[in-house]
CSV table of C-alpha atoms in Angstrom, one decimal:
chain,number,residue,atom,x,y,z
A,771,MET,CA,167.2,34.1,76.0
A,772,ALA,CA,164.9,36.7,74.5
A,773,THR,CA,163.1,34.0,72.6
A,774,ARG,CA,162.4,32.1,75.8
A,775,VAL,CA,160.9,35.2,77.4
A,776,TRP,CA,158.6,36.2,74.5
A,777,LEU,CA,157.3,32.7,73.7
A,778,PRO,CA,155.3,32.2,76.9
A,779,ALA,CA,154.0,35.8,76.7
A,780,LEU,CA,152.8,35.2,73.1
A,781,LEU,CA,151.2,31.9,74.1
A,782,LEU,CA,149.4,33.6,77.1
A,783,ALA,CA,148.1,36.4,74.8
A,784,PHE,CA,146.8,33.9,72.3
A,785,LEU,CA,144.9,31.9,75.0
A,786,LEU,CA,143.3,35.1,76.4
A,787,ALA,CA,142.2,36.3,72.9
A,788,SER,CA,140.7,32.9,71.9
A,789,SER,CA,138.7,32.5,75.1
A,790,PRO,CA,136.7,35.7,75.8
A,791,PHE,CA,135.2,34.3,79.0
A,792,THR,CA,137.7,31.8,80.3
A,793,GLN,CA,136.6,30.2,83.5
A,794,VAL,CA,139.2,31.4,85.9
A,795,ALA,CA,137.3,32.5,89.0
A,796,ARG,CA,138.8,31.2,92.1
A,797,ALA,CA,136.0,29.5,94.1
A,798,GLN,CA,136.8,26.9,96.7
A,799,SER,CA,136.1,26.1,100.3
A,800,ASP,CA,138.2,27.2,103.3
A,801,SER,CA,139.5,23.7,103.6
A,802,ASP,CA,141.2,23.8,100.2
A,803,SER,CA,144.9,24.2,100.3
A,804,GLU,CA,146.6,27.4,99.0
A,805,GLU,CA,148.0,25.5,96.1
A,806,ASP,CA,144.5,24.4,95.0
A,807,ALA,CA,143.3,28.0,95.4
A,808,ALA,CA,146.0,29.3,93.1
A,809,THR,CA,145.3,26.8,90.4
A,810,ALA,CA,141.5,26.6,90.6
A,811,GLU,CA,139.9,27.9,87.4
A,812,VAL,CA,136.3,26.7,87.3
A,813,VAL,CA,133.5,28.1,89.4
A,814,GLU,CA,131.0,25.3,88.7
A,815,GLY,CA,130.1,23.2,91.8
A,816,ALA,CA,132.7,24.8,94.1
A,817,ASP,CA,131.4,26.6,97.1
A,818,LEU,CA,128.2,28.0,95.8
A,819,GLY,CA,124.9,27.9,97.6
A,820,ILE,CA,121.4,27.9,96.2
A,821,VAL,CA,118.8,29.5,98.4
A,822,GLY,CA,115.0,29.9,98.1
A,823,ASP,CA,113.2,32.1,95.6
A,824,ASP,CA,112.0,34.5,98.3
A,825,THR,CA,115.5,35.2,99.7
A,826,GLN,CA,116.6,38.8,99.1
A,827,VAL,CA,120.2,39.9,98.5
A,828,SER,CA,121.1,42.2,101.3
A,829,SER,CA,121.7,45.8,100.4
A,830,ASP,CA,120.7,49.2,101.8
A,831,GLY,CA,119.4,50.4,98.4
A,832,PRO,CA,119.8,50.1,94.7
A,833,LEU,CA,123.2,49.0,93.6
A,834,SER,CA,125.2,50.4,90.7
A,835,PRO,CA,127.9,48.7,88.5
A,836,ALA,CA,131.5,49.3,89.3
A,837,PRO,CA,133.7,51.1,86.7
A,838,GLY,CA,135.5,48.7,84.4
A,839,VAL,CA,133.3,45.6,85.2
A,840,GLU,CA,131.5,44.2,82.2
A,841,THR,CA,129.1,41.2,82.0
A,842,VAL,CA,127.5,39.0,79.4
A,843,CYS,CA,125.0,36.2,79.4
A,844,VAL,CA,124.8,32.9,77.4
A,845,PHE,CA,122.1,30.3,77.3
A,846,PRO,CA,124.1,27.1,76.5
A,847,LYS,CA,122.6,25.1,73.7
A,848,ASN,CA,119.4,27.1,74.0
A,849,ALA,CA,119.5,29.9,71.3
A,850,GLY,CA,115.7,30.2,71.5
A,851,LYS,CA,115.8,30.9,75.2
A,852,ILE,CA,113.1,28.3,75.8
A,853,VAL,CA,112.4,27.7,79.6
A,854,PRO,CA,110.3,24.7,80.6
A,855,ALA,CA,108.1,25.5,83.6
A,856,GLY,CA,109.0,23.5,86.7
A,857,GLU,CA,112.4,22.4,85.3
A,858,GLU,CA,115.9,23.7,85.8
A,859,THR,CA,117.3,26.1,83.3
A,860,GLU,CA,121.0,26.9,83.2
A,861,LEU,CA,122.8,29.9,81.9
A,862,LEU,CA,126.3,31.2,82.1
A,863,VAL,CA,127.2,34.7,83.3
A,864,GLY,CA,130.5,36.0,82.0
A,865,LEU,CA,132.3,38.8,84.0
A,866,GLN,CA,135.4,40.8,83.0
A,867,ASN,CA,137.2,42.8,85.6
A,868,GLU,CA,139.0,45.8,84.0
A,869,GLY,CA,138.9,47.8,87.2
A,870,GLU,CA,141.6,48.7,89.6
A,871,SER,CA,140.9,46.1,92.4
A,872,THR,CA,140.1,42.4,92.8
A,873,LEU,CA,136.3,41.8,93.1
A,874,ASN,CA,134.5,39.1,95.0
A,875,VAL,CA,131.3,37.7,93.5
A,876,VAL,CA,128.6,37.4,96.1
A,877,ALA,CA,125.5,36.2,94.4
A,878,VAL,CA,123.5,35.8,91.1
A,879,HIS,CA,119.8,36.3,91.1
A,880,SER,CA,117.0,37.2,88.7
A,881,THR,CA,113.4,38.3,88.5
A,882,LEU,CA,110.6,37.5,86.0
A,883,HIS,CA,108.4,40.3,84.7
A,884,LEU,CA,105.4,40.7,82.5
A,885,PRO,CA,106.7,42.0,79.1
A,886,TYR,CA,104.4,45.0,78.9
A,887,ASP,CA,105.0,46.3,82.5
A,888,HIS,CA,108.2,45.6,84.5
A,889,ARG,CA,106.5,46.9,87.6
A,890,MET,CA,104.5,43.7,87.7
A,891,TYR,CA,106.6,40.8,88.9
A,892,GLY,CA,105.9,37.3,87.6
A,893,GLN,CA,108.3,35.6,90.0
A,894,ASN,CA,111.4,36.2,92.1
A,895,LEU,CA,113.7,33.5,90.9
A,896,THR,CA,116.5,31.6,92.7
A,897,VAL,CA,119.3,33.4,94.5
A,898,GLN,CA,122.5,31.6,94.0
A,899,LYS,CA,125.3,32.6,96.4
A,900,PHE,CA,129.1,32.2,95.9
A,901,PHE,CA,131.8,32.0,98.5
A,902,ASN,CA,135.4,33.0,98.0
A,903,ALA,CA,134.8,33.6,94.3
A,904,SER,CA,137.3,36.3,93.5
A,905,VAL,CA,138.1,37.8,90.1
A,906,PRO,CA,141.5,39.6,89.9
A,907,VAL,CA,142.1,42.7,87.7
A,908,SER,CA,142.3,42.0,84.0
A,909,VAL,CA,140.7,38.5,84.5
A,910,GLN,CA,137.6,37.1,82.9
A,911,ALA,CA,135.4,34.6,84.7
A,912,THR,CA,132.3,32.5,84.0
A,913,PHE,CA,129.7,31.8,86.7
A,914,PRO,CA,126.9,29.2,86.2
A,915,TYR,CA,123.4,30.1,87.2
A,916,THR,CA,120.5,27.7,87.5
A,917,PHE,CA,116.9,28.9,88.0
A,918,VAL,CA,113.5,27.2,88.0
A,919,VAL,CA,110.3,28.9,86.8
A,920,SER,CA,107.1,27.9,88.6
A,921,LYS,CA,105.3,25.0,87.0
A,922,PHE,CA,102.0,26.9,87.6
A,923,LEU,CA,103.2,29.9,85.5
A,924,GLN,CA,101.1,30.3,82.4
A,925,PRO,CA,103.1,29.6,79.2
A,926,GLY,CA,104.1,32.6,77.1
A,927,ALA,CA,106.7,35.3,76.7
A,928,TYR,CA,108.2,36.9,79.8
A,929,ASP,CA,111.1,39.4,80.5
A,930,LEU,CA,113.9,38.0,82.5
A,931,VAL,CA,116.2,40.4,84.4
A,932,GLY,CA,119.4,38.9,85.8
A,933,TYR,CA,121.8,40.5,88.3
A,934,ILE,CA,125.2,39.6,89.5
A,935,VAL,CA,126.2,41.1,92.9
A,936,TYR,CA,129.9,41.6,93.9
A,937,GLU,CA,132.1,43.5,96.3
A,938,ILE,CA,135.2,45.6,95.8
A,939,ASP,CA,137.0,46.7,99.0
A,940,GLN,CA,133.8,45.6,100.9
A,941,HIS,CA,131.6,47.9,98.9
A,942,PRO,CA,128.7,46.1,97.1
A,943,TYR,CA,128.0,46.6,93.4
A,944,GLN,CA,125.6,45.1,91.0
A,945,ASN,CA,125.5,44.5,87.2
A,946,VAL,CA,122.6,43.6,85.1
A,947,PHE,CA,123.9,40.7,83.0
A,948,TYR,CA,120.6,40.0,81.1
A,949,ASN,CA,117.5,42.0,80.4
A,950,GLY,CA,115.5,40.3,77.6
A,951,THR,CA,112.6,38.0,76.7
A,952,ILE,CA,112.4,34.3,77.4
A,953,GLU,CA,109.7,31.8,76.3
A,954,VAL,CA,108.1,29.8,79.1
A,955,VAL,CA,106.6,26.5,77.9
A,956,GLU,CA,105.0,23.6,79.6
A,957,ALA,CA,107.3,20.8,80.5
A,958,GLY,CA,106.9,17.2,79.3
A,959,GLY,CA,105.6,17.9,75.8
A,960,LEU,CA,105.9,19.9,72.7
A,961,LEU,CA,102.2,21.0,72.7
A,962,SER,CA,100.7,23.2,75.5
A,963,VAL,CA,97.1,23.1,76.7
A,964,GLU,CA,96.4,26.2,74.7
A,965,SER,CA,97.8,24.6,71.5
A,966,VAL,CA,95.7,21.5,72.0
A,967,PHE,CA,92.6,23.6,72.6
A,968,LEU,CA,93.1,25.7,69.5
A,969,ILE,CA,93.8,22.6,67.3
A,970,THR,CA,90.6,20.9,68.7
A,971,LEU,CA,88.6,24.0,68.1
A,972,GLY,CA,89.9,24.3,64.5
A,973,ILE,CA,89.0,20.7,63.7
A,974,ALA,CA,85.5,21.2,65.2
A,975,LEU,CA,84.9,24.3,63.1
A,976,LEU,CA,86.1,22.5,60.0
A,977,GLY,CA,83.7,19.6,60.8
A,978,LEU,CA,80.7,22.0,61.2
A,979,PHE,CA,81.5,23.8,57.9
A,980,GLY,CA,81.7,20.4,56.2
A,981,LEU,CA,78.2,19.4,57.5
A,982,TRP,CA,76.8,22.8,56.5
A,983,ALA,CA,78.2,22.4,53.0
A,984,TYR,CA,76.8,18.9,52.7
A,985,GLY,CA,73.4,20.0,53.7
A,986,GLN,CA,73.4,22.8,51.1
A,987,VAL,CA,74.3,20.4,48.4
A,988,GLN,CA,71.5,18.0,49.4
A,989,GLN,CA,68.9,20.8,49.3
A,990,LEU,CA,70.0,21.9,45.9
A,991,SER,CA,69.8,18.3,44.5
A,992,LYS,CA,66.2,17.9,46.0
A,993,LYS,CA,65.0,21.1,44.4
A,994,THR,CA,66.4,20.0,41.0
A,995,LYS,CA,64.6,16.6,41.2
A,996,LYS,CA,61.2,18.1,42.2
A,997,ALA,CA,61.1,20.8,39.4
A,998,PRO,CA,57.8,20.4,37.4
A,999,LYS,CA,57.9,19.6,33.7
A,1000,VAL,CA,56.9,22.4,31.4
A,1001,GLU,CA,54.2,21.2,28.8
A,1002,LEU,CA,54.1,23.2,25.6
A,1003,GLY,CA,50.5,23.7,24.3
A,1004,THR,CA,50.0,22.9,20.6
A,1005,GLY,CA,46.4,23.8,20.1
A,1006,THR,CA,46.8,27.6,19.9
A,1007,THR,CA,49.9,27.2,17.8
A,1008,ASP,CA,48.0,25.1,15.2
A,1009,ALA,CA,45.2,27.6,15.0
A,1010,ASN,CA,47.5,30.5,14.4
A,1011,ILE,CA,49.3,28.6,11.7
A,1012,ASP,CA,46.0,27.8,9.9
A,1013,GLU,CA,45.0,31.4,10.0
A,1014,TRP,CA,48.3,32.5,8.6
A,1015,LEU,CA,48.1,29.9,5.7
A,1016,GLU,CA,44.5,30.6,4.9
A,1017,GLY,CA,44.1,31.6,1.2
A,1018,THR,CA,47.3,29.9,0.1
A,1019,SER,CA,47.7,26.8,-2.0
A,1020,PHE,CA,48.9,24.9,1.1
A,1021,ALA,CA,45.5,25.6,2.8
A,1022,GLN,CA,43.5,24.4,-0.2
A,1023,ARG,CA,45.5,21.2,-0.4
A,1024,SER,CA,44.9,20.6,3.3
A,1025,LYS,CA,41.1,21.0,2.8
A,1026,SER,CA,41.0,18.7,-0.2
A,1027,LYS,CA,42.9,16.0,1.8
A,1028,LYS,CA,40.3,16.3,4.6
A,1029,LYS,CA,37.4,15.9,2.2
A,1030,GLN,CA,38.9,12.8,0.7
A,1031,THR,CA,39.3,11.3,4.1
């Protein structure tokens, strides 16, 4: 009898340990039956609403996180956090409720900032609302969040700040699930306009350098061909030799040879 009691408990503990962010948030419409509500474990596609980028999450002031609530963020199959402008980017928000009461997730939203100054907004991104998404105590849940960066945004590095808003006993709270850098790139190609421009400029500079080097070589070859020949004079040299040999037997022989001729 004791074995039957401990076996399910050990199995449950193993499943919880092997899945740090098991998708167990109850999110379903009011028309779902109570049985479906008790067994629903996945938040994706169930009673979530996507509203415009300019929609603000209602609150009277800055919200703080609730004690015992922890969050984490994962970019599925996107370790480099590459975000194509104008296309949907999905991330997963993991939430663990270690507080004292069940919490209800209200919405997930994010903002884009310039990396050197968070006071300068690049864009307010999509606000994604959830309905009836409750997370009981000691339960972990995963919420999908999809956002779109404006296609007119200049490619480069930006800071993304993501928030998840929830209620406990009708009091709103908020956690920052991500505060880091993403890389915005142009959609539809591996090369951006700036990359193409830089490559073209580099090729043009190499071409100009090649023409300049070719011209220098041509000028050097022309100068080498036009160099005048140096003629060595022999008259002065012969006179000096005769003066040096005068009075020697070689000079007398030369004179006798000239007389004979």
